[in-house]
PDB file of C-alpha atoms in Angstrom:
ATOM      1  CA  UNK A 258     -11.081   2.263  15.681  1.00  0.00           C
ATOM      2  CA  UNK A 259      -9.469   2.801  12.187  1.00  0.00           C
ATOM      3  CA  UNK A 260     -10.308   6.267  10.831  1.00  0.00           C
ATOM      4  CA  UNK A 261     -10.811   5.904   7.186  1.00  0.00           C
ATOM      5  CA  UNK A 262     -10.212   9.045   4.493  1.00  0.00           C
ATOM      6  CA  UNK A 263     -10.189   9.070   0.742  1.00  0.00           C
ATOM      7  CA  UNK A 264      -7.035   9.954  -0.930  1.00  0.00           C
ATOM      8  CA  UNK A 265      -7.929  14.049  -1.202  1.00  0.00           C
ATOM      9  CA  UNK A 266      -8.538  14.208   2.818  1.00  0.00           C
ATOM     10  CA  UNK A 267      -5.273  11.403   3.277  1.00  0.00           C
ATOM     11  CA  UNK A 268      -3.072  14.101   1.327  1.00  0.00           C
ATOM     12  CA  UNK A 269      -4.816  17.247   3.356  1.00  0.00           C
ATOM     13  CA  UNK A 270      -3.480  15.374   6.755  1.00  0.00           C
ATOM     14  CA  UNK A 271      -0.558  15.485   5.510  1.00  0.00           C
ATOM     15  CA  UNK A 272       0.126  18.879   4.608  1.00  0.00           C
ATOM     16  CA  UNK A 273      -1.643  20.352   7.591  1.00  0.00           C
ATOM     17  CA  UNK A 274      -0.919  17.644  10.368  1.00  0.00           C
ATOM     18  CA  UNK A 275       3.122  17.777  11.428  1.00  0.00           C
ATOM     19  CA  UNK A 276       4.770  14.781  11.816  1.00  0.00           C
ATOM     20  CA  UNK A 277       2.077  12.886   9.412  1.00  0.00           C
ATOM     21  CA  UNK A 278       3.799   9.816   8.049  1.00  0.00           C
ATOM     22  CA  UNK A 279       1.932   7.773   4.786  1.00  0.00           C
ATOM     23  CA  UNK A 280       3.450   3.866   4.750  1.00  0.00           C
ATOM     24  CA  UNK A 281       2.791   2.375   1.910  1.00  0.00           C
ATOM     25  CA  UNK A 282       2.603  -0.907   2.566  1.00  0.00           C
ATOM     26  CA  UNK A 283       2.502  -2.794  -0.459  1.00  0.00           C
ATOM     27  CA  UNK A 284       5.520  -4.893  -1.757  1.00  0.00           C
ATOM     28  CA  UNK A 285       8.453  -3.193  -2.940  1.00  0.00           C
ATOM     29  CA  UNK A 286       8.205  -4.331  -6.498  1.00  0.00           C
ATOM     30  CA  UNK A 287       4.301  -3.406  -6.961  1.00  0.00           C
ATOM     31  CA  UNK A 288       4.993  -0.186  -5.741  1.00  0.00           C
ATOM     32  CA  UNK A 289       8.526   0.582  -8.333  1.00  0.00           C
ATOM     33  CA  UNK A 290       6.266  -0.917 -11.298  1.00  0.00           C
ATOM     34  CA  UNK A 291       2.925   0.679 -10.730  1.00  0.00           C
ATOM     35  CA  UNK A 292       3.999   3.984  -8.601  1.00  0.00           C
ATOM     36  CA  UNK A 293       3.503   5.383  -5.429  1.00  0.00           C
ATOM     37  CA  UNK A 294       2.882   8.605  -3.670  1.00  0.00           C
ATOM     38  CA  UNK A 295       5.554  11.485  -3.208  1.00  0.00           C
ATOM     39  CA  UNK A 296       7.202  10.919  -0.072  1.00  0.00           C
ATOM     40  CA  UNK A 297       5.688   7.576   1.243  1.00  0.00           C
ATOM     41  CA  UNK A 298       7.966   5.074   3.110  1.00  0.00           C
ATOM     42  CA  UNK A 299       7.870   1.646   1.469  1.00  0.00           C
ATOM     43  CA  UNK A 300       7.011  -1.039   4.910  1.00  0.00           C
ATOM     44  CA  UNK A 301       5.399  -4.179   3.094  1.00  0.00           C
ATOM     45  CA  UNK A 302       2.655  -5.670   5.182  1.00  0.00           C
ATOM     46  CA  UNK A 303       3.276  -8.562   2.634  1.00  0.00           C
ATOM     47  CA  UNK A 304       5.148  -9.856  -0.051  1.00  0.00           C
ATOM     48  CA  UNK A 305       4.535 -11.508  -3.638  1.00  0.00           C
ATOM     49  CA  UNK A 306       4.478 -14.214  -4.777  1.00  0.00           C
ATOM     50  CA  UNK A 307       1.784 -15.517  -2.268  1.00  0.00           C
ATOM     51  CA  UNK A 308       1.704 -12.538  -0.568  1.00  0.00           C
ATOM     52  CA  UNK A 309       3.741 -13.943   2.391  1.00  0.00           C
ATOM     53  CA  UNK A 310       3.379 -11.526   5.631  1.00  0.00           C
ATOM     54  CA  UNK A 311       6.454  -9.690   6.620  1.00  0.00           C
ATOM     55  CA  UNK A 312       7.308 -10.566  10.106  1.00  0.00           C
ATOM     56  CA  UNK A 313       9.555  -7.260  10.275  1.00  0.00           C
ATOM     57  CA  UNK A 314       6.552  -5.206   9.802  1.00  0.00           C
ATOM     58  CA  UNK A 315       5.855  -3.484  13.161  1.00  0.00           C
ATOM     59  CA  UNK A 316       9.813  -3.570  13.798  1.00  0.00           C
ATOM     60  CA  UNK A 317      10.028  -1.886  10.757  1.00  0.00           C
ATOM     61  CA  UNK A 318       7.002   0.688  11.274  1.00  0.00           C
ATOM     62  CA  UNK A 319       8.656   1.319  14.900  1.00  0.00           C
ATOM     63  CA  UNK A 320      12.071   1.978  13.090  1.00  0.00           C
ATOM     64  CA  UNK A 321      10.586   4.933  10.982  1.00  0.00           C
ATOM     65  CA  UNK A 322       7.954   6.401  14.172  1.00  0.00           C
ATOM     66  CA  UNK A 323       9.184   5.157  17.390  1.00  0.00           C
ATOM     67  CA  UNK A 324       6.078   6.857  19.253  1.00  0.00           C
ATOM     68  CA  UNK A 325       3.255   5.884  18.761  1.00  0.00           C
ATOM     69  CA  UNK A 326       1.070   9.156  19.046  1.00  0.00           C
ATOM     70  CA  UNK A 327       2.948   9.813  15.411  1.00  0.00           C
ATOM     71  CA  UNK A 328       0.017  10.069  12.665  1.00  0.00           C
ATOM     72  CA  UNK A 329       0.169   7.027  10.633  1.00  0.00           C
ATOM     73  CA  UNK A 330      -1.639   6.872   7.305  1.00  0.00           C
ATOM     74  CA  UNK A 331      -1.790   3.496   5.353  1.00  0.00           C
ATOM     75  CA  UNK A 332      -1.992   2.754   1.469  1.00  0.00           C
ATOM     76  CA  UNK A 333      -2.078  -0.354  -0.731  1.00  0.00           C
ATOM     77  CA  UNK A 334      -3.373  -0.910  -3.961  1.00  0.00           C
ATOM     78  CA  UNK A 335      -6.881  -0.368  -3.026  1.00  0.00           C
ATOM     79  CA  UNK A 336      -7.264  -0.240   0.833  1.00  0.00           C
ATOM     80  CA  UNK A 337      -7.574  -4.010   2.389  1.00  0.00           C
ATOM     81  CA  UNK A 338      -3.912  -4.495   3.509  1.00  0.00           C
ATOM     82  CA  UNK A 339      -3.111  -1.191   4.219  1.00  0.00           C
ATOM     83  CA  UNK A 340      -6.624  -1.644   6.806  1.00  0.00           C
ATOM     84  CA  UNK A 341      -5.316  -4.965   8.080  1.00  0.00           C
ATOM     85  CA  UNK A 342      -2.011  -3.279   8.558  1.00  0.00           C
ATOM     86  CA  UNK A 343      -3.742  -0.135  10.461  1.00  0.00           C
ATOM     87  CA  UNK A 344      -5.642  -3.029  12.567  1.00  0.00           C
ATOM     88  CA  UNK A 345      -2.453  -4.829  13.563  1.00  0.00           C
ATOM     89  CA  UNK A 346      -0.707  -1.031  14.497  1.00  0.00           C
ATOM     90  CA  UNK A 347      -3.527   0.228  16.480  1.00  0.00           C
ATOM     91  CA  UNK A 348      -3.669  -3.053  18.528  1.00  0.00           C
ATOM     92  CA  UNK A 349      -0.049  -2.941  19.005  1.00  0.00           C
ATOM     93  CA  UNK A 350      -0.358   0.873  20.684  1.00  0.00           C
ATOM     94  CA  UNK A 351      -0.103   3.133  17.787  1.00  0.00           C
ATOM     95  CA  UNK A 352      -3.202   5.498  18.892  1.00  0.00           C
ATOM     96  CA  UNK A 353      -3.369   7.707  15.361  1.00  0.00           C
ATOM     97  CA  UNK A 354      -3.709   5.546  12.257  1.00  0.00           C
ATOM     98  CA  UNK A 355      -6.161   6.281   9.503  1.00  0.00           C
ATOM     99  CA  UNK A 356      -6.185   4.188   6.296  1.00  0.00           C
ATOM    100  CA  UNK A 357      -6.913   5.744   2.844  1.00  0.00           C
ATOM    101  CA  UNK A 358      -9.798   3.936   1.508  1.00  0.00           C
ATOM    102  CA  UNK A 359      -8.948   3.649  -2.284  1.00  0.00           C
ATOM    103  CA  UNK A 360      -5.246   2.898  -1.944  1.00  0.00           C
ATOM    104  CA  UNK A 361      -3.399   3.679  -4.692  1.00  0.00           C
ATOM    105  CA  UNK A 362      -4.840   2.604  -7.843  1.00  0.00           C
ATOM    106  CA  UNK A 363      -8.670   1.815  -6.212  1.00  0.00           C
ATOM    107  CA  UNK A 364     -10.972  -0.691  -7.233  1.00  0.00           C
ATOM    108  CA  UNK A 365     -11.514  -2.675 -10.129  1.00  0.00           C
ATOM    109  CA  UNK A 366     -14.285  -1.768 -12.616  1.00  0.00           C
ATOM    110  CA  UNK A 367     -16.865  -3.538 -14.610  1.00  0.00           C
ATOM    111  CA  UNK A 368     -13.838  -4.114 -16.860  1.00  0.00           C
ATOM    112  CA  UNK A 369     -11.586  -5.337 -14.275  1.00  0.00           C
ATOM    113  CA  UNK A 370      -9.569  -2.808 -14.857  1.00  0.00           C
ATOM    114  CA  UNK A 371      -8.134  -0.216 -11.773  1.00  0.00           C
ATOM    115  CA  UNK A 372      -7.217   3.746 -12.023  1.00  0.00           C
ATOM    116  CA  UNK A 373     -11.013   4.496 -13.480  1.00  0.00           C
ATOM    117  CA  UNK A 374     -13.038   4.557 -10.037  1.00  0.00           C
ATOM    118  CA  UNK A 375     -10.760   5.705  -7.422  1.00  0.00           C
ATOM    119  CA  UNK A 376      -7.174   5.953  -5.812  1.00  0.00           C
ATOM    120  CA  UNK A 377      -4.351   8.549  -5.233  1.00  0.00           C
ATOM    121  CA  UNK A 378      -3.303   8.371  -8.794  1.00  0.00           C
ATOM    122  CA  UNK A 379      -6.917   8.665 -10.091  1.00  0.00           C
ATOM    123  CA  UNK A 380      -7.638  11.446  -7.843  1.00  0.00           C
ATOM    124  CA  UNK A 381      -4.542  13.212  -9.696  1.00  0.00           C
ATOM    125  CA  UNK A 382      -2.472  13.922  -6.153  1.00  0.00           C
ATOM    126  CA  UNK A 383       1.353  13.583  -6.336  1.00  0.00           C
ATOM    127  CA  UNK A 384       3.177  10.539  -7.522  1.00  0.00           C
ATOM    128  CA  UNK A 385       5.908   9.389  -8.964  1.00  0.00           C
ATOM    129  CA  UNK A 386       7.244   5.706 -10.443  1.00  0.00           C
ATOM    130  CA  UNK A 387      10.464   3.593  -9.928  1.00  0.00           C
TER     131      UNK A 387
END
């Protein structure tokens, strides 16, 4: 099972939980243009245009935390890949991953528009851009 936190508890973890790793896993360019959390390692679980699936994605996560008792948290723009990615690390052995509901820039509101409801950057917690 997935354990799911909002941004505030994802950024607790990891300032009181050694160790704690946050992956952001959306694609490189998203994450230069719109931003990303201090001290996240960029894996993409896919990439754009199409949002073709990386097939170095667990090699890659295994690269960064080679055991897999390491706490894992996962962001995306507003929390689906980043869960599909914690699914696909949990079932490959990887016994602490939690995924941070709102991502990074959370859902869209009645105006379409992101950064009003939710997400890290909403929530005001550390980030930075390029």
């Amino acid at each position: 099972m997935i354990e799911r936190l909002q941004p505030t508890e994802a950024l607790a973890r990891l300032q009181s939980v050694p160790g704690t790793m946050l992956i952001d896993v959306r694609d490189p360019v998203e994450r230069a243009f719109v931003g990303h959390p201090v001290g996240s390692v960029n894996i993409p679980w896919a990439f754009a245009p199409g949002m073709r699936p990386n097939p170095a994605f667990l090699d890659s996560v295994r690269q960064q935390a080679p055991d897999p008792a390491t706490p894992l948290l996962l962001l995306c723009r507003s929390g689906q890949r980043s869960l599909a990615a914690a699914e696909a690390l949990a079932a490959a052995g990887y016994t602490r991953v939690a995924n941070v509901e709102e991502g990074f820039e959370g859902p869209l509101d009645e105006q379409r528009h992101r950064n009003t409801l939710g997400g890290w950057r909403r929530h005001g917690l550390p980030w930075e851009q390029g």
